[in-house]
Short mmCIF file of N, CA, C and O in Angstrom, two decimals:
data_model
loop_
_atom_site.label_atom_id
_atom_site.label_comp_id
_atom_site.label_asym_id
_atom_site.label_seq_id
_atom_site.Cartn_x
_atom_site.Cartn_y
_atom_site.Cartn_z
N MET B 356 -12.21 40.50 -9.96
CA MET B 356 -12.90 39.34 -9.44
C MET B 356 -12.01 38.71 -8.36
O MET B 356 -10.83 38.53 -8.55
N SER B 357 -12.62 38.35 -7.22
CA SER B 357 -11.86 37.74 -6.15
C SER B 357 -11.50 36.31 -6.51
O SER B 357 -12.10 35.70 -7.42
N VAL B 358 -10.54 35.75 -5.78
CA VAL B 358 -10.14 34.35 -6.01
C VAL B 358 -11.32 33.44 -5.73
O VAL B 358 -11.60 32.50 -6.48
N ALA B 359 -12.06 33.72 -4.66
CA ALA B 359 -13.23 32.88 -4.32
C ALA B 359 -14.28 32.94 -5.44
O ALA B 359 -14.84 31.91 -5.82
N ALA B 360 -14.53 34.13 -5.97
CA ALA B 360 -15.51 34.25 -7.06
C ALA B 360 -15.02 33.51 -8.30
O ALA B 360 -15.80 32.86 -9.00
N GLY B 361 -13.72 33.57 -8.58
CA GLY B 361 -13.16 32.84 -9.71
C GLY B 361 -13.33 31.34 -9.56
O GLY B 361 -13.68 30.63 -10.49
N ARG B 362 -13.11 30.85 -8.34
CA ARG B 362 -13.30 29.41 -8.08
C ARG B 362 -14.76 29.02 -8.26
O ARG B 362 -15.08 28.00 -8.81
N LEU B 363 -15.67 29.86 -7.75
CA LEU B 363 -17.09 29.59 -7.88
C LEU B 363 -17.50 29.54 -9.34
O LEU B 363 -18.21 28.64 -9.76
N ASN B 364 -17.01 30.46 -10.13
CA ASN B 364 -17.32 30.45 -11.57
C ASN B 364 -16.78 29.19 -12.23
O ASN B 364 -17.42 28.62 -13.10
N ALA B 365 -15.59 28.74 -11.84
CA ALA B 365 -15.01 27.52 -12.41
C ALA B 365 -15.87 26.31 -12.05
O ALA B 365 -16.16 25.47 -12.89
N VAL B 366 -16.31 26.24 -10.79
CA VAL B 366 -17.16 25.12 -10.37
C VAL B 366 -18.48 25.16 -11.13
O VAL B 366 -18.94 24.16 -11.65
N ASN B 367 -19.11 26.34 -11.20
CA ASN B 367 -20.38 26.46 -11.92
C ASN B 367 -20.20 26.08 -13.39
O ASN B 367 -21.06 25.44 -13.97
N GLY B 368 -19.08 26.45 -13.99
CA GLY B 368 -18.81 26.08 -15.38
C GLY B 368 -18.69 24.58 -15.54
O GLY B 368 -19.22 24.01 -16.49
N ASP B 369 -18.00 23.91 -14.61
CA ASP B 369 -17.88 22.46 -14.66
C ASP B 369 -19.24 21.80 -14.53
O ASP B 369 -19.57 20.85 -15.24
N GLU B 370 -20.07 22.32 -13.62
CA GLU B 370 -21.40 21.76 -13.43
C GLU B 370 -22.24 21.95 -14.69
O GLU B 370 -22.98 21.06 -15.09
N GLN B 371 -22.12 23.10 -15.34
CA GLN B 371 -22.88 23.34 -16.56
C GLN B 371 -22.44 22.40 -17.67
O GLN B 371 -23.25 21.96 -18.48
N LEU B 372 -21.14 22.08 -17.71
CA LEU B 372 -20.67 21.15 -18.73
C LEU B 372 -21.29 19.77 -18.56
O LEU B 372 -21.56 19.08 -19.53
N LEU B 373 -21.51 19.36 -17.31
CA LEU B 373 -22.06 18.03 -17.05
C LEU B 373 -23.56 17.98 -17.30
O LEU B 373 -24.08 16.94 -17.67
N ARG B 374 -24.27 19.08 -17.09
CA ARG B 374 -25.72 19.08 -17.26
C ARG B 374 -26.09 18.71 -18.70
O ARG B 374 -25.59 19.29 -19.64
N GLY B 375 -26.96 17.75 -18.83
CA GLY B 375 -27.42 17.36 -20.15
C GLY B 375 -26.47 16.42 -20.87
O GLY B 375 -26.77 15.99 -21.97
N ARG B 376 -25.34 16.09 -20.26
CA ARG B 376 -24.42 15.15 -20.90
C ARG B 376 -24.92 13.73 -20.69
O ARG B 376 -25.52 13.41 -19.67
N ILE B 377 -24.65 12.89 -21.64
CA ILE B 377 -25.11 11.51 -21.60
C ILE B 377 -23.98 10.61 -21.12
O ILE B 377 -22.86 10.68 -21.63
N TYR B 378 -24.29 9.76 -20.14
CA TYR B 378 -23.31 8.80 -19.65
C TYR B 378 -22.84 7.94 -20.82
O TYR B 378 -23.64 7.45 -21.62
N GLY B 379 -21.54 7.77 -20.93
CA GLY B 379 -20.97 6.91 -21.96
C GLY B 379 -20.62 7.62 -23.25
O GLY B 379 -19.92 7.05 -24.08
N HIS B 380 -21.09 8.84 -23.44
CA HIS B 380 -20.72 9.58 -24.65
C HIS B 380 -19.32 10.13 -24.51
O HIS B 380 -18.87 10.45 -23.42
N ASP B 381 -18.64 10.26 -25.60
CA ASP B 381 -17.29 10.80 -25.63
C ASP B 381 -17.27 12.19 -25.00
O ASP B 381 -18.16 13.00 -25.26
N HIS B 382 -16.24 12.48 -24.21
CA HIS B 382 -16.16 13.79 -23.58
C HIS B 382 -15.99 14.92 -24.59
O HIS B 382 -16.31 16.06 -24.31
N ASP B 383 -15.48 14.60 -25.77
CA ASP B 383 -15.30 15.66 -26.78
C ASP B 383 -16.36 15.59 -27.88
O ASP B 383 -16.20 16.20 -28.94
N ASP B 384 -17.46 14.90 -27.62
CA ASP B 384 -18.58 14.84 -28.55
C ASP B 384 -19.09 16.27 -28.77
O ASP B 384 -19.39 16.97 -27.81
N PRO B 385 -19.17 16.73 -30.01
CA PRO B 385 -19.63 18.10 -30.24
C PRO B 385 -21.10 18.32 -29.87
O PRO B 385 -21.51 19.45 -29.66
N ASP B 386 -21.87 17.26 -29.75
CA ASP B 386 -23.28 17.37 -29.35
C ASP B 386 -23.56 16.33 -28.27
O ASP B 386 -24.15 15.29 -28.54
N PRO B 387 -23.12 16.61 -27.02
CA PRO B 387 -23.22 15.59 -25.96
C PRO B 387 -24.59 15.48 -25.33
O PRO B 387 -24.79 14.68 -24.44
N GLY B 388 -25.55 16.27 -25.76
CA GLY B 388 -26.86 16.30 -25.12
C GLY B 388 -27.81 15.24 -25.61
O GLY B 388 -27.49 14.44 -26.49
N PRO B 389 -29.00 15.25 -25.03
CA PRO B 389 -30.04 14.28 -25.41
C PRO B 389 -30.41 14.39 -26.88
O PRO B 389 -30.34 15.46 -27.47
N ARG B 390 -30.80 13.27 -27.43
CA ARG B 390 -31.19 13.23 -28.83
C ARG B 390 -32.69 12.92 -28.95
O ARG B 390 -33.23 12.16 -28.14
N PRO B 391 -33.34 13.50 -29.93
CA PRO B 391 -34.77 13.24 -30.11
C PRO B 391 -35.05 11.75 -30.30
O PRO B 391 -34.24 11.03 -30.89
N GLY B 392 -36.18 11.31 -29.78
CA GLY B 392 -36.58 9.92 -29.95
C GLY B 392 -35.92 8.95 -29.00
O GLY B 392 -36.12 7.74 -29.11
N ARG B 393 -35.11 9.44 -28.06
CA ARG B 393 -34.44 8.59 -27.09
C ARG B 393 -35.08 8.81 -25.72
O ARG B 393 -35.69 9.84 -25.47
N SER B 394 -34.95 7.83 -24.83
CA SER B 394 -35.47 7.94 -23.46
C SER B 394 -34.30 7.99 -22.49
O SER B 394 -33.35 7.19 -22.61
N TYR B 395 -34.36 8.92 -21.53
CA TYR B 395 -33.27 9.11 -20.58
C TYR B 395 -33.80 9.15 -19.16
O TYR B 395 -34.95 9.52 -18.92
N VAL B 396 -32.94 8.77 -18.23
CA VAL B 396 -33.18 9.01 -16.80
C VAL B 396 -32.02 9.85 -16.29
O VAL B 396 -30.89 9.75 -16.79
N ALA B 397 -32.30 10.69 -15.30
CA ALA B 397 -31.27 11.52 -14.68
C ALA B 397 -30.60 10.74 -13.56
O ALA B 397 -31.28 10.10 -12.75
N LEU B 398 -29.27 10.76 -13.52
CA LEU B 398 -28.52 10.13 -12.44
C LEU B 398 -28.37 11.17 -11.32
O LEU B 398 -27.92 12.28 -11.56
N VAL B 399 -28.77 10.77 -10.11
CA VAL B 399 -28.82 11.71 -8.99
C VAL B 399 -27.90 11.21 -7.88
O VAL B 399 -28.03 10.07 -7.41
N GLY B 400 -26.94 12.05 -7.48
CA GLY B 400 -26.02 11.71 -6.41
C GLY B 400 -24.85 10.89 -6.94
O GLY B 400 -24.82 10.47 -8.09
N GLY B 401 -23.88 10.68 -6.07
CA GLY B 401 -22.73 9.85 -6.43
C GLY B 401 -21.85 10.47 -7.47
O GLY B 401 -21.99 11.63 -7.84
N PRO B 402 -20.93 9.68 -8.00
CA PRO B 402 -19.92 10.20 -8.91
C PRO B 402 -20.45 10.63 -10.28
O PRO B 402 -19.78 11.37 -10.98
N LEU B 403 -21.63 10.18 -10.66
CA LEU B 403 -22.16 10.50 -11.99
C LEU B 403 -23.34 11.47 -11.91
O LEU B 403 -24.10 11.63 -12.88
N ASP B 404 -23.47 12.12 -10.77
CA ASP B 404 -24.57 13.06 -10.54
C ASP B 404 -24.67 14.07 -11.67
O ASP B 404 -23.68 14.67 -12.10
N GLY B 405 -25.88 14.24 -12.18
CA GLY B 405 -26.13 15.24 -13.22
C GLY B 405 -26.07 14.69 -14.64
O GLY B 405 -26.51 15.35 -15.56
N LEU B 406 -25.53 13.50 -14.81
CA LEU B 406 -25.50 12.91 -16.15
C LEU B 406 -26.84 12.27 -16.46
O LEU B 406 -27.63 11.96 -15.56
N LEU B 407 -27.09 12.06 -17.73
CA LEU B 407 -28.29 11.34 -18.17
C LEU B 407 -27.88 9.95 -18.64
O LEU B 407 -26.81 9.78 -19.23
N LEU B 408 -28.73 8.98 -18.38
CA LEU B 408 -28.49 7.61 -18.83
C LEU B 408 -29.54 7.28 -19.89
O LEU B 408 -30.74 7.42 -19.67
N ASP B 409 -29.07 6.85 -21.04
CA ASP B 409 -29.96 6.48 -22.15
C ASP B 409 -30.55 5.09 -21.85
O ASP B 409 -29.82 4.11 -21.77
N VAL B 410 -31.86 5.04 -21.64
CA VAL B 410 -32.54 3.78 -21.35
C VAL B 410 -33.46 3.37 -22.49
O VAL B 410 -34.36 2.55 -22.32
N THR B 411 -33.22 3.93 -23.66
CA THR B 411 -34.01 3.58 -24.83
C THR B 411 -33.92 2.08 -25.07
O THR B 411 -32.83 1.52 -25.08
N GLY B 412 -35.05 1.43 -25.21
CA GLY B 412 -35.07 0.00 -25.47
C GLY B 412 -35.02 -0.86 -24.22
O GLY B 412 -35.11 -2.09 -24.31
N TRP B 413 -34.83 -0.28 -23.04
CA TRP B 413 -34.83 -1.05 -21.81
C TRP B 413 -36.26 -1.51 -21.51
O TRP B 413 -37.21 -0.75 -21.68
N THR B 414 -36.40 -2.71 -21.03
CA THR B 414 -37.71 -3.21 -20.60
C THR B 414 -38.02 -2.64 -19.21
O THR B 414 -37.10 -2.20 -18.50
N PRO B 415 -39.30 -2.67 -18.81
CA PRO B 415 -39.63 -2.22 -17.45
C PRO B 415 -38.84 -3.00 -16.38
O PRO B 415 -38.43 -2.41 -15.38
N ASP B 416 -38.60 -4.29 -16.60
CA ASP B 416 -37.83 -5.08 -15.62
C ASP B 416 -36.38 -4.59 -15.55
O ASP B 416 -35.78 -4.55 -14.47
N GLN B 417 -35.80 -4.26 -16.70
CA GLN B 417 -34.43 -3.76 -16.71
C GLN B 417 -34.35 -2.42 -15.98
O GLN B 417 -33.42 -2.19 -15.21
N ILE B 418 -35.31 -1.55 -16.23
CA ILE B 418 -35.32 -0.26 -15.55
C ILE B 418 -35.49 -0.46 -14.04
O ILE B 418 -34.80 0.16 -13.24
N ALA B 419 -36.38 -1.36 -13.65
CA ALA B 419 -36.60 -1.64 -12.22
C ALA B 419 -35.34 -2.17 -11.55
O ALA B 419 -35.15 -1.99 -10.34
N GLY B 420 -34.47 -2.82 -12.32
CA GLY B 420 -33.23 -3.37 -11.77
C GLY B 420 -32.14 -2.34 -11.59
O GLY B 420 -31.10 -2.63 -10.98
N GLY B 421 -32.34 -1.13 -12.09
CA GLY B 421 -31.32 -0.09 -11.95
C GLY B 421 -30.13 -0.35 -12.84
O GLY B 421 -30.21 -1.07 -13.83
N ALA B 422 -28.99 0.26 -12.47
CA ALA B 422 -27.81 0.19 -13.33
C ALA B 422 -26.53 0.19 -12.49
O ALA B 422 -26.45 0.87 -11.48
N ALA B 423 -25.57 -0.60 -12.94
CA ALA B 423 -24.21 -0.60 -12.38
C ALA B 423 -23.32 -0.04 -13.48
O ALA B 423 -23.05 -0.72 -14.47
N LEU B 424 -22.89 1.21 -13.32
CA LEU B 424 -22.22 1.94 -14.40
C LEU B 424 -20.72 2.08 -14.13
O LEU B 424 -20.31 2.55 -13.06
N SER B 425 -19.93 1.70 -15.10
CA SER B 425 -18.48 1.82 -14.98
C SER B 425 -18.08 3.28 -14.80
O SER B 425 -18.60 4.15 -15.49
N THR B 426 -17.18 3.51 -13.86
CA THR B 426 -16.66 4.86 -13.65
C THR B 426 -15.33 4.80 -12.91
O THR B 426 -15.12 3.91 -12.09
N GLU B 427 -14.47 5.72 -13.23
CA GLU B 427 -13.21 5.86 -12.51
C GLU B 427 -13.36 6.84 -11.35
O GLU B 427 -12.43 7.04 -10.58
N LEU B 428 -14.52 7.46 -11.24
CA LEU B 428 -14.74 8.50 -10.25
C LEU B 428 -15.24 7.99 -8.91
O LEU B 428 -15.31 8.75 -7.96
N GLY B 429 -15.61 6.73 -8.81
CA GLY B 429 -16.16 6.19 -7.57
C GLY B 429 -15.11 5.77 -6.57
O GLY B 429 -13.90 5.93 -6.78
N ARG B 430 -15.55 5.20 -5.50
CA ARG B 430 -14.70 4.77 -4.39
C ARG B 430 -13.63 3.78 -4.80
O ARG B 430 -12.54 3.74 -4.23
N PHE B 431 -13.90 2.96 -5.81
CA PHE B 431 -12.98 1.90 -6.20
C PHE B 431 -12.10 2.26 -7.39
O PHE B 431 -11.33 1.44 -7.87
N GLY B 432 -12.21 3.50 -7.88
CA GLY B 432 -11.35 3.96 -8.97
C GLY B 432 -11.59 3.20 -10.26
O GLY B 432 -12.69 2.69 -10.52
N ALA B 433 -10.55 3.12 -11.07
CA ALA B 433 -10.65 2.45 -12.37
C ALA B 433 -11.18 1.03 -12.19
O ALA B 433 -10.72 0.29 -11.33
N GLY B 434 -12.14 0.66 -13.00
CA GLY B 434 -12.74 -0.67 -12.92
C GLY B 434 -13.92 -0.74 -11.97
O GLY B 434 -14.61 -1.75 -11.92
N GLY B 435 -14.14 0.33 -11.20
CA GLY B 435 -15.27 0.34 -10.26
C GLY B 435 -16.57 0.68 -10.95
O GLY B 435 -16.60 1.08 -12.12
N ARG B 436 -17.65 0.49 -10.23
CA ARG B 436 -18.98 0.79 -10.75
C ARG B 436 -19.76 1.63 -9.74
O ARG B 436 -19.64 1.42 -8.54
N ALA B 437 -20.54 2.54 -10.26
CA ALA B 437 -21.47 3.32 -9.45
C ALA B 437 -22.84 2.67 -9.62
O ALA B 437 -23.27 2.39 -10.74
N LEU B 438 -23.49 2.40 -8.51
CA LEU B 438 -24.78 1.72 -8.53
C LEU B 438 -25.92 2.73 -8.41
O LEU B 438 -25.91 3.58 -7.50
N TYR B 439 -26.87 2.63 -9.31
CA TYR B 439 -28.01 3.54 -9.33
C TYR B 439 -29.30 2.74 -9.40
O TYR B 439 -29.40 1.78 -10.17
N ASP B 440 -30.27 3.14 -8.57
CA ASP B 440 -31.57 2.47 -8.51
C ASP B 440 -32.67 3.46 -8.86
O ASP B 440 -32.57 4.66 -8.53
N PRO B 441 -33.74 2.98 -9.51
CA PRO B 441 -34.84 3.89 -9.85
C PRO B 441 -35.46 4.48 -8.59
O PRO B 441 -35.60 3.79 -7.58
N ARG B 442 -35.79 5.76 -8.66
CA ARG B 442 -36.42 6.43 -7.53
C ARG B 442 -37.89 6.01 -7.47
O ARG B 442 -38.61 6.15 -8.45
N PRO B 443 -38.34 5.51 -6.31
CA PRO B 443 -39.75 5.13 -6.19
C PRO B 443 -40.66 6.32 -6.49
O PRO B 443 -40.46 7.42 -5.97
N GLY B 444 -41.61 6.12 -7.37
CA GLY B 444 -42.57 7.16 -7.71
C GLY B 444 -42.07 8.17 -8.74
O GLY B 444 -42.81 9.05 -9.13
N ASP B 445 -40.80 8.07 -9.15
CA ASP B 445 -40.27 9.01 -10.14
C ASP B 445 -39.36 8.25 -11.11
O ASP B 445 -38.14 8.21 -10.93
N PRO B 446 -39.94 7.63 -12.13
CA PRO B 446 -39.15 6.80 -13.04
C PRO B 446 -38.15 7.57 -13.90
O PRO B 446 -37.34 6.98 -14.59
N SER B 447 -38.17 8.91 -13.80
CA SER B 447 -37.23 9.70 -14.60
C SER B 447 -35.91 9.92 -13.88
O SER B 447 -35.01 10.56 -14.41
N ARG B 448 -35.77 9.38 -12.67
CA ARG B 448 -34.54 9.56 -11.89
C ARG B 448 -34.05 8.23 -11.33
O ARG B 448 -34.84 7.43 -10.86
N PHE B 449 -32.74 8.06 -11.38
CA PHE B 449 -32.07 6.93 -10.73
C PHE B 449 -31.19 7.53 -9.63
O PHE B 449 -30.37 8.42 -9.89
N ASP B 450 -31.36 7.06 -8.40
CA ASP B 450 -30.59 7.56 -7.26
C ASP B 450 -29.39 6.66 -7.01
O ASP B 450 -29.48 5.43 -7.08
N TRP B 451 -28.26 7.28 -6.67
CA TRP B 451 -27.04 6.57 -6.34
C TRP B 451 -27.24 5.78 -5.06
O TRP B 451 -27.75 6.30 -4.08
N SER B 452 -26.83 4.52 -5.06
CA SER B 452 -26.97 3.69 -3.87
C SER B 452 -25.61 3.19 -3.36
O SER B 452 -25.56 2.49 -2.35
N GLY B 453 -24.53 3.53 -4.04
CA GLY B 453 -23.20 3.13 -3.57
C GLY B 453 -22.29 2.79 -4.72
O GLY B 453 -22.64 2.94 -5.89
N ASP B 454 -21.11 2.31 -4.36
CA ASP B 454 -20.11 1.91 -5.35
C ASP B 454 -19.77 0.45 -5.17
O ASP B 454 -19.94 -0.11 -4.09
N SER B 455 -19.26 -0.15 -6.22
CA SER B 455 -18.90 -1.57 -6.21
C SER B 455 -17.58 -1.73 -6.96
O SER B 455 -17.33 -0.99 -7.92
N PRO B 456 -16.77 -2.69 -6.51
CA PRO B 456 -15.50 -2.92 -7.27
C PRO B 456 -15.76 -3.48 -8.65
O PRO B 456 -16.78 -4.00 -8.95
#
């Protein structure tokens, strides 16, 4: 296997690890995926791209307001927040709109 192919496999493996993971769940959770009876939206773009956000119990107004999610991966590092807004016409996705300190 070439070095480039090895890197590609490592990247694809990292992406697969993130798919289906829930924002805020422990990284070593033995079952990091969605749970029955819960409602999720997909985070699209930005530092949390590919994660799911559990919105179970959120009101329509709360969902319409989007989410400011703590992350060390954004522009502002530790203590920063990634901002996500609901995608118009697709309530199952929140699109990244920027970072905040």
